[in-house]
Coordinates of C-alpha atoms and ligand atoms in Angstrom, one line a residue:
X1 CA -25.5 40.9 42.8
X2 CA -24.3 43.3 39.9
X3 CA -22.2 41.9 37.1
X4 CA -21.2 42.3 33.8
X5 CA -24.1 41.0 32.6
X6 CA -26.0 44.3 34.6
X7 CA -23.2 46.1 32.4
X8 CA -24.1 44.5 28.6
X9 CA -27.4 44.3 28.4
X10 CA -28.1 47.8 31.1
X11 CA -30.7 45.4 33.1
X12 CA -30.9 45.6 36.9
X13 CA -30.8 42.2 38.1
X14 CA -28.9 39.6 36.1
X15 CA -31.5 37.0 35.4
X16 CA -32.8 36.2 32.3
X17 CA -36.5 34.4 31.7
X18 CA -36.2 31.0 30.1
X19 CA -37.6 31.6 26.5
X20 CA -40.0 28.6 26.7
X21 CA -41.9 28.1 23.4
X22 CA -44.9 28.8 23.1
X23 CA -45.0 29.9 26.2
X24 CA -43.4 33.1 26.8
X25 CA -44.6 35.6 25.3
X26 CA -45.0 40.0 24.9
X27 CA -47.8 39.2 28.6
X28 CA -44.0 37.6 30.2
X29 CA -41.6 39.0 28.5
X30 CA -42.6 42.5 29.8
X31 CA -42.8 41.5 33.1
X32 CA -39.6 40.3 33.1
X33 CA -38.1 42.9 32.2
X34 CA -39.9 45.3 33.9
X35 CA -39.3 44.1 37.1
X36 CA -35.1 44.3 36.3
X37 CA -34.1 40.8 34.9
X38 CA -34.2 40.2 31.2
X39 CA -37.3 39.3 29.7
X40 CA -37.1 37.2 26.4
X41 CA -39.9 36.1 23.4
X42 CA -39.9 32.8 23.0
X43 CA -39.9 32.2 19.1
X44 CA -39.8 28.2 18.9
X45 CA -42.0 27.2 16.2
X46 CA -44.0 29.7 15.5
X47 CA -44.7 32.0 12.5
X48 CA -42.5 35.2 11.5
X49 CA -45.2 37.4 11.9
X50 CA -46.6 36.5 15.4
X51 CA -43.3 36.8 16.9
X52 CA -43.0 40.4 15.4
X53 CA -45.5 41.0 16.6
X54 CA -45.2 39.8 20.0
X55 CA -42.2 41.9 19.3
X56 CA -44.0 45.0 18.9
X57 CA -46.0 44.4 22.2
X58 CA -43.6 44.4 24.7
X59 CA -42.1 47.2 23.0
X60 CA -45.6 49.3 24.4
X61 CA -45.6 47.2 27.0
X62 CA -41.4 48.5 28.2
X63 CA -38.9 50.7 27.7
X64 CA -36.6 48.3 28.8
X65 CA -34.4 46.0 27.2
X66 CA -36.1 42.4 26.0
X67 CA -34.3 39.1 23.7
X68 CA -35.9 37.2 21.0
X69 CA -35.0 33.8 21.2
X70 CA -34.6 32.1 18.2
X71 CA -34.8 27.7 18.3
X72 CA -32.8 27.0 15.6
X73 CA -34.6 23.7 14.6
X74 CA -37.8 25.9 13.8
X75 CA -38.3 26.0 10.1
X76 CA -39.0 29.4 10.5
X77 CA -35.4 29.9 12.3
X78 CA -34.4 32.3 9.5
X79 CA -37.7 34.3 9.1
X80 CA -36.6 35.5 12.8
X81 CA -33.3 35.8 12.2
X82 CA -33.8 38.8 9.4
X83 CA -37.1 40.1 11.8
X84 CA -35.1 40.6 14.8
X85 CA -32.4 43.5 12.8
X86 CA -35.9 45.2 11.4
X87 CA -37.0 45.0 14.9
X88 CA -34.5 47.2 16.0
X89 CA -34.2 44.0 18.9
X90 CA -31.4 44.5 20.9
X91 CA -31.1 41.1 22.3
X92 CA -30.8 37.6 20.7
X93 CA -30.7 34.1 22.6
X94 CA -30.7 30.7 20.6
X95 CA -31.3 27.5 21.3
X96 CA -31.1 23.9 20.1
X97 CA -28.3 24.7 17.6
X98 CA -25.6 26.7 16.6
X99 CA -26.1 30.3 14.8
X100 CA -23.1 31.0 13.8
X101 CA -24.0 31.7 9.1
X102 CA -26.4 34.7 11.5
X103 CA -24.1 35.7 13.3
X104 CA -22.4 38.5 11.4
X105 CA -25.7 39.7 10.3
X106 CA -26.7 40.2 13.5
X107 CA -23.6 41.8 14.9
X108 CA -24.1 44.4 11.8
X109 CA -27.1 45.6 13.9
X110 CA -25.7 45.9 17.0
X111 CA -27.7 43.0 18.3
X112 CA -26.2 41.7 21.2
X113 CA -25.9 37.9 20.4
X114 CA -26.1 34.9 23.4
X115 CA -26.0 31.3 22.7
X116 CA -27.7 28.5 25.1
X117 CA -24.9 26.4 24.5
X118 CA -24.4 22.2 26.0
X119 CA -20.9 22.0 26.5
X120 CA -17.7 23.7 26.5
X121 CA -17.0 23.0 22.7
X122 CA -19.9 24.7 21.8
X123 CA -19.6 27.6 23.8
X124 CA -15.9 28.0 22.2
X125 CA -17.2 27.7 19.2
X126 CA -19.4 30.6 19.8
X127 CA -17.0 33.0 21.4
X128 CA -15.0 32.8 18.4
X129 CA -17.5 33.9 16.2
X130 CA -18.5 36.8 18.1
X131 CA -20.6 35.6 21.3
X132 CA -21.3 38.0 23.7
X133 CA -21.9 36.1 26.5
X134 CA -23.5 32.2 26.7
X135 CA -26.3 30.4 28.5
X136 CA -24.5 27.1 29.6
X137 CA -27.5 25.0 30.1
X138 CA -27.4 22.0 32.5
X139 CA -29.5 18.4 31.5
X140 CA -31.7 19.5 34.9
X141 CA -33.6 22.4 32.7
X142 CA -37.1 21.7 31.0
X143 CA -37.6 21.1 26.6
X144 CA -34.7 20.7 25.2
X145 CA -31.7 19.5 27.2
X146 CA -28.0 18.0 26.4
X147 CA -26.0 15.5 28.5
X148 CA -24.0 18.0 31.4
X149 CA -25.3 19.1 34.2
X150 CA -25.3 22.1 35.7
X151 CA -22.7 22.1 38.4
X152 CA -20.4 20.3 36.2
X153 CA -20.8 22.5 33.1
X154 CA -20.9 26.1 34.3
X155 CA -17.4 26.1 36.2
X156 CA -16.1 23.8 32.9
X157 CA -17.6 26.9 30.4
X158 CA -16.4 29.7 32.5
X159 CA -12.9 28.8 32.9
X160 CA -12.8 28.0 28.9
X161 CA -14.2 31.1 27.8
X162 CA -13.7 34.6 28.7
X163 CA -17.2 36.2 28.2
X164 CA -20.0 36.2 30.5
X165 CA -21.6 32.6 31.6
X166 CA -25.3 32.7 32.6
X167 CA -26.4 29.3 34.5
X168 CA -29.4 27.7 33.6
X169 CA -31.0 24.4 34.0
X170 CA -32.2 23.6 38.3
X171 CA -32.2 27.1 39.4
X172 CA -35.9 28.4 41.0
X173 CA -34.8 30.5 44.2
X174 CA -31.9 32.4 45.8
X175 CA -29.8 29.4 46.7
X176 CA -29.8 28.4 42.9
X177 CA -28.5 31.9 41.6
X178 CA -25.9 32.0 45.0
X179 CA -24.7 29.1 43.7
X180 CA -24.3 29.4 39.8
X181 CA -22.3 32.9 41.6
X182 CA -20.0 30.4 43.3
X183 CA -18.8 28.6 39.9
X184 CA -18.3 31.5 38.3
X185 CA -21.6 32.6 36.9
X186 CA -22.2 36.4 36.0
X187 CA -26.0 35.2 35.6
X188 CA -28.9 33.1 36.0
X189 CA -31.9 32.2 33.4
X190 CA -34.5 30.4 35.1
X191 CA -37.6 28.8 33.5
X192 CA -39.7 26.6 35.1
X193 CA -40.2 29.3 38.8
X194 CA -42.2 31.8 35.8
X195 CA -44.5 28.8 34.8
X196 CA -46.2 30.0 37.8
X197 CA -46.0 34.0 37.2
X198 CA -49.3 35.6 37.4
X199 CA -48.2 37.0 33.6
X200 CA -47.7 33.4 32.6
X201 CA -50.5 32.6 30.1
X202 CA -50.1 28.7 30.0
X203 CA -53.6 26.9 30.9
X204 CA -54.2 26.4 34.6
X205 CA -54.0 22.5 34.1
X206 CA -49.9 23.5 32.9
X207 CA -49.5 25.5 36.1
X208 CA -51.1 22.7 38.3
X209 CA -48.9 20.4 37.2
X210 CA -45.4 22.4 37.7
X211 CA -47.3 23.2 41.8
X212 CA -48.2 19.4 41.9
X213 CA -44.9 18.4 40.4
X214 CA -42.2 16.2 42.6
X215 CA -38.5 15.8 43.1
X216 CA -38.8 12.7 40.4
X217 CA -41.6 13.6 38.1
X218 CA -39.4 14.9 35.0
X219 CA -38.1 12.7 32.4
X220 CA -35.9 13.2 29.0
X221 CA -38.1 11.4 26.2
X222 CA -36.3 11.9 22.6
X223 CA -33.3 10.7 23.9
X224 CA -32.9 8.0 20.9
X225 CA -34.0 10.2 18.4
X226 CA -31.5 13.1 19.0
X227 CA -34.3 15.4 20.2
X228 CA -33.7 14.9 24.4
X229 CA -36.8 16.3 25.9
X230 CA -37.5 17.3 29.1
X231 CA -41.0 16.9 30.0
X232 CA -43.1 16.3 33.5
X233 CA -44.3 12.0 33.7
X234 CA -47.8 11.5 32.1
X235 CA -49.5 9.5 29.7
X236 CA -47.6 10.9 26.7
X237 CA -43.6 10.5 28.3
X238 CA -45.3 6.7 29.1
X239 CA -46.0 6.2 25.3
X240 CA -42.6 7.8 24.5
X241 CA -40.1 5.1 27.2
X242 CA -42.6 2.2 25.7
X243 CA -41.8 3.2 22.2
X244 CA -38.0 4.1 23.0
X245 CA -37.5 0.8 24.8
X246 CA -38.9 -1.3 22.1
X247 CA -37.2 0.5 19.6
X248 CA -40.0 1.4 17.7
X249 CA -39.3 3.5 14.4
X250 CA -37.8 6.8 14.9
X251 CA -40.2 8.9 12.5
X252 CA -43.4 6.9 15.3
X253 CA -41.7 7.8 18.0
X254 CA -41.2 11.9 16.4
X255 CA -44.7 11.3 15.8
X256 CA -46.1 11.3 19.2
X257 CA -44.7 14.4 19.5
X258 CA -46.4 16.8 16.9
X259 CA -48.7 19.1 18.1
X260 CA -48.0 17.8 22.1
X261 CA -46.8 21.6 23.4
X262 CA -50.1 23.0 22.1
X263 CA -51.9 20.2 23.7
X264 CA -50.8 21.0 26.7
X265 CA -49.6 24.5 27.0
X266 CA -53.3 25.6 25.2
X267 CA -55.6 23.2 25.6
X268 CA -55.0 22.3 28.9
X269 CA -54.6 18.6 28.0
X270 CA -52.2 17.9 30.7
X271 CA -52.2 13.7 29.8
X272 CA -51.5 13.5 26.2
X273 CA -49.6 16.8 25.5
X274 CA -46.2 17.7 26.5
X275 CA -45.5 19.6 30.0
X276 CA -42.0 20.4 29.8
X277 CA -40.6 21.6 32.9
X278 CA -37.3 21.7 34.3
X279 CA -35.9 18.7 37.6
X280 CA -36.9 21.8 39.9
X281 CA -40.0 22.3 39.9
X282 CA -41.0 20.4 43.1
X283 CA -39.4 23.6 44.1
X284 CA -42.3 25.5 42.7
X285 CA -45.0 25.7 44.8
X286 CA -47.7 28.9 44.8
X287 CA -48.0 31.4 41.9
X288 CA -46.3 34.8 42.1
X289 CA -46.0 37.9 40.2
X290 CA -42.2 38.5 38.2
X291 CA -41.8 41.2 40.3
X292 CA -42.3 38.7 43.5
X293 CA -40.1 36.0 41.6
X294 CA -36.9 37.8 41.0
X295 CA -37.7 40.2 44.3
X296 CA -38.0 37.2 46.5
X297 CA -34.8 35.5 44.4
X298 CA -32.4 38.0 45.5
X299 CA -33.1 39.0 48.2
X300 CA -32.2 35.6 48.8
X301 CA -29.1 35.3 47.3
X302 CA -27.6 38.4 48.7
X303 CA -28.3 37.3 52.0
X304 CA -26.3 33.9 50.9
X305 CA -23.8 35.5 49.4
X306 CA -23.2 37.7 52.5
X307 CA -22.7 34.4 54.7
X308 CA -26.1 35.2 56.1
X309 CA -26.5 30.8 56.8
X310 CA -30.4 30.5 56.5
Ligands
TUI1 O1 -33.2 24.9 23.0 C1 -33.2 24.8 24.7 N1 -34.5 23.9 24.5 C2 -36.0 24.2 24.3 S1 -36.3 24.6 22.7 C3 -37.6 23.4 22.7 S2 -38.7 24.0 21.3 C4 -38.9 22.4 20.8 N2 -39.6 21.7 19.7 C5 -39.2 20.1 19.3 C6 -38.2 19.8 19.0 C7 -37.6 20.2 20.1 C8 -37.9 21.4 20.8 C9 -38.0 23.8 24.2 N3 -37.1 23.8 24.7 N4 -32.2 24.9 24.8 C10 -31.3 25.5 24.7 C11 -30.4 24.2 24.3 N5 -29.2 24.5 23.4 N6 -30.5 23.3 24.9 C12 -29.2 22.4 24.1 C13 -29.1 23.3 23.3 C14 -28.0 23.4 22.2 C15 -27.9 21.7 21.9 C16 -26.8 21.8 20.9 C17 -27.5 24.0 21.8 C18 -26.3 24.0 20.7 C19 -25.8 22.7 20.5 O2 -25.6 22.7 18.5 C20 -25.1 21.5 18.7 C21 -24.6 21.3 17.4 O3 -23.6 20.9 17.0 O4 -24.4 22.4 16.3

């Protein structure tokens, strides 16, 4: 299943590991890259020197290509944008905003830039400003999400731009990969399934909550504040829904999110912490290595695309 994405990035399998904030560290990114995909370190809202150190660790752990994701709502986005140039990072993905102002700096440093986009208009804007590919992320994804579904978004972005499109949101097995390719995608980005990877250093309570999730267990909080985030339902999610239903002041709602991701990821508080995961969480039923995950997904996808139905 080689595609332009494999050629562009010099990777074996056209799969990106989603850059899950506070979660996607050197351990996860190196394991995915070593297995032939593109591992991505999440910048999230972390300080620049923490991310710089993760970059250096990945370089020690693998010779293969890897990326860094810059979450543009982070107060540290600008510093991280410069750091990737200093550290010779080859691939940058971006999320939760448009990276136009950094584009020329990254291109001068020979960095491949791949923004995550939630709509056709933003995809076109990113390509005009020099994006090498785009990740079209549907609202099925975990974390910060747009409105459109992967099924509707991907073919529309594919028709609108000439660069390769990587599909994200709701993909966790070979059926998802095959479907994405049928829609014209040339790669996939997978987050939720990698939460169950051995190399994913989240609290065991977080992992278990993902493994136990059912189809209807996620909800999008924060649509009213302009920061829509998909999480697994828990006491925190209910509190969000209560406040949003009674039109509470925005800062009161926003306050619920402060420190909530760390509470879940680090402390294992899956009641009052923010347990970000996608709608496909129910399909994730076992812990595996990143290598097993990638091999299983592509073996299944190749069978399906060769029409060996079931
Ligand atoms: O970025 C994500 N997912 C994320 S980021 C994150 S960390 C976070 N922490 C606190 C509050 C909010 C987030 C958790 N999950 N996915 C990529 C993504 N990007 N989804 C949607 C977008 C997006 C949205 C608007 C990209 C561009 C955009 O542009 C708007 C504009 O006009 O600039």
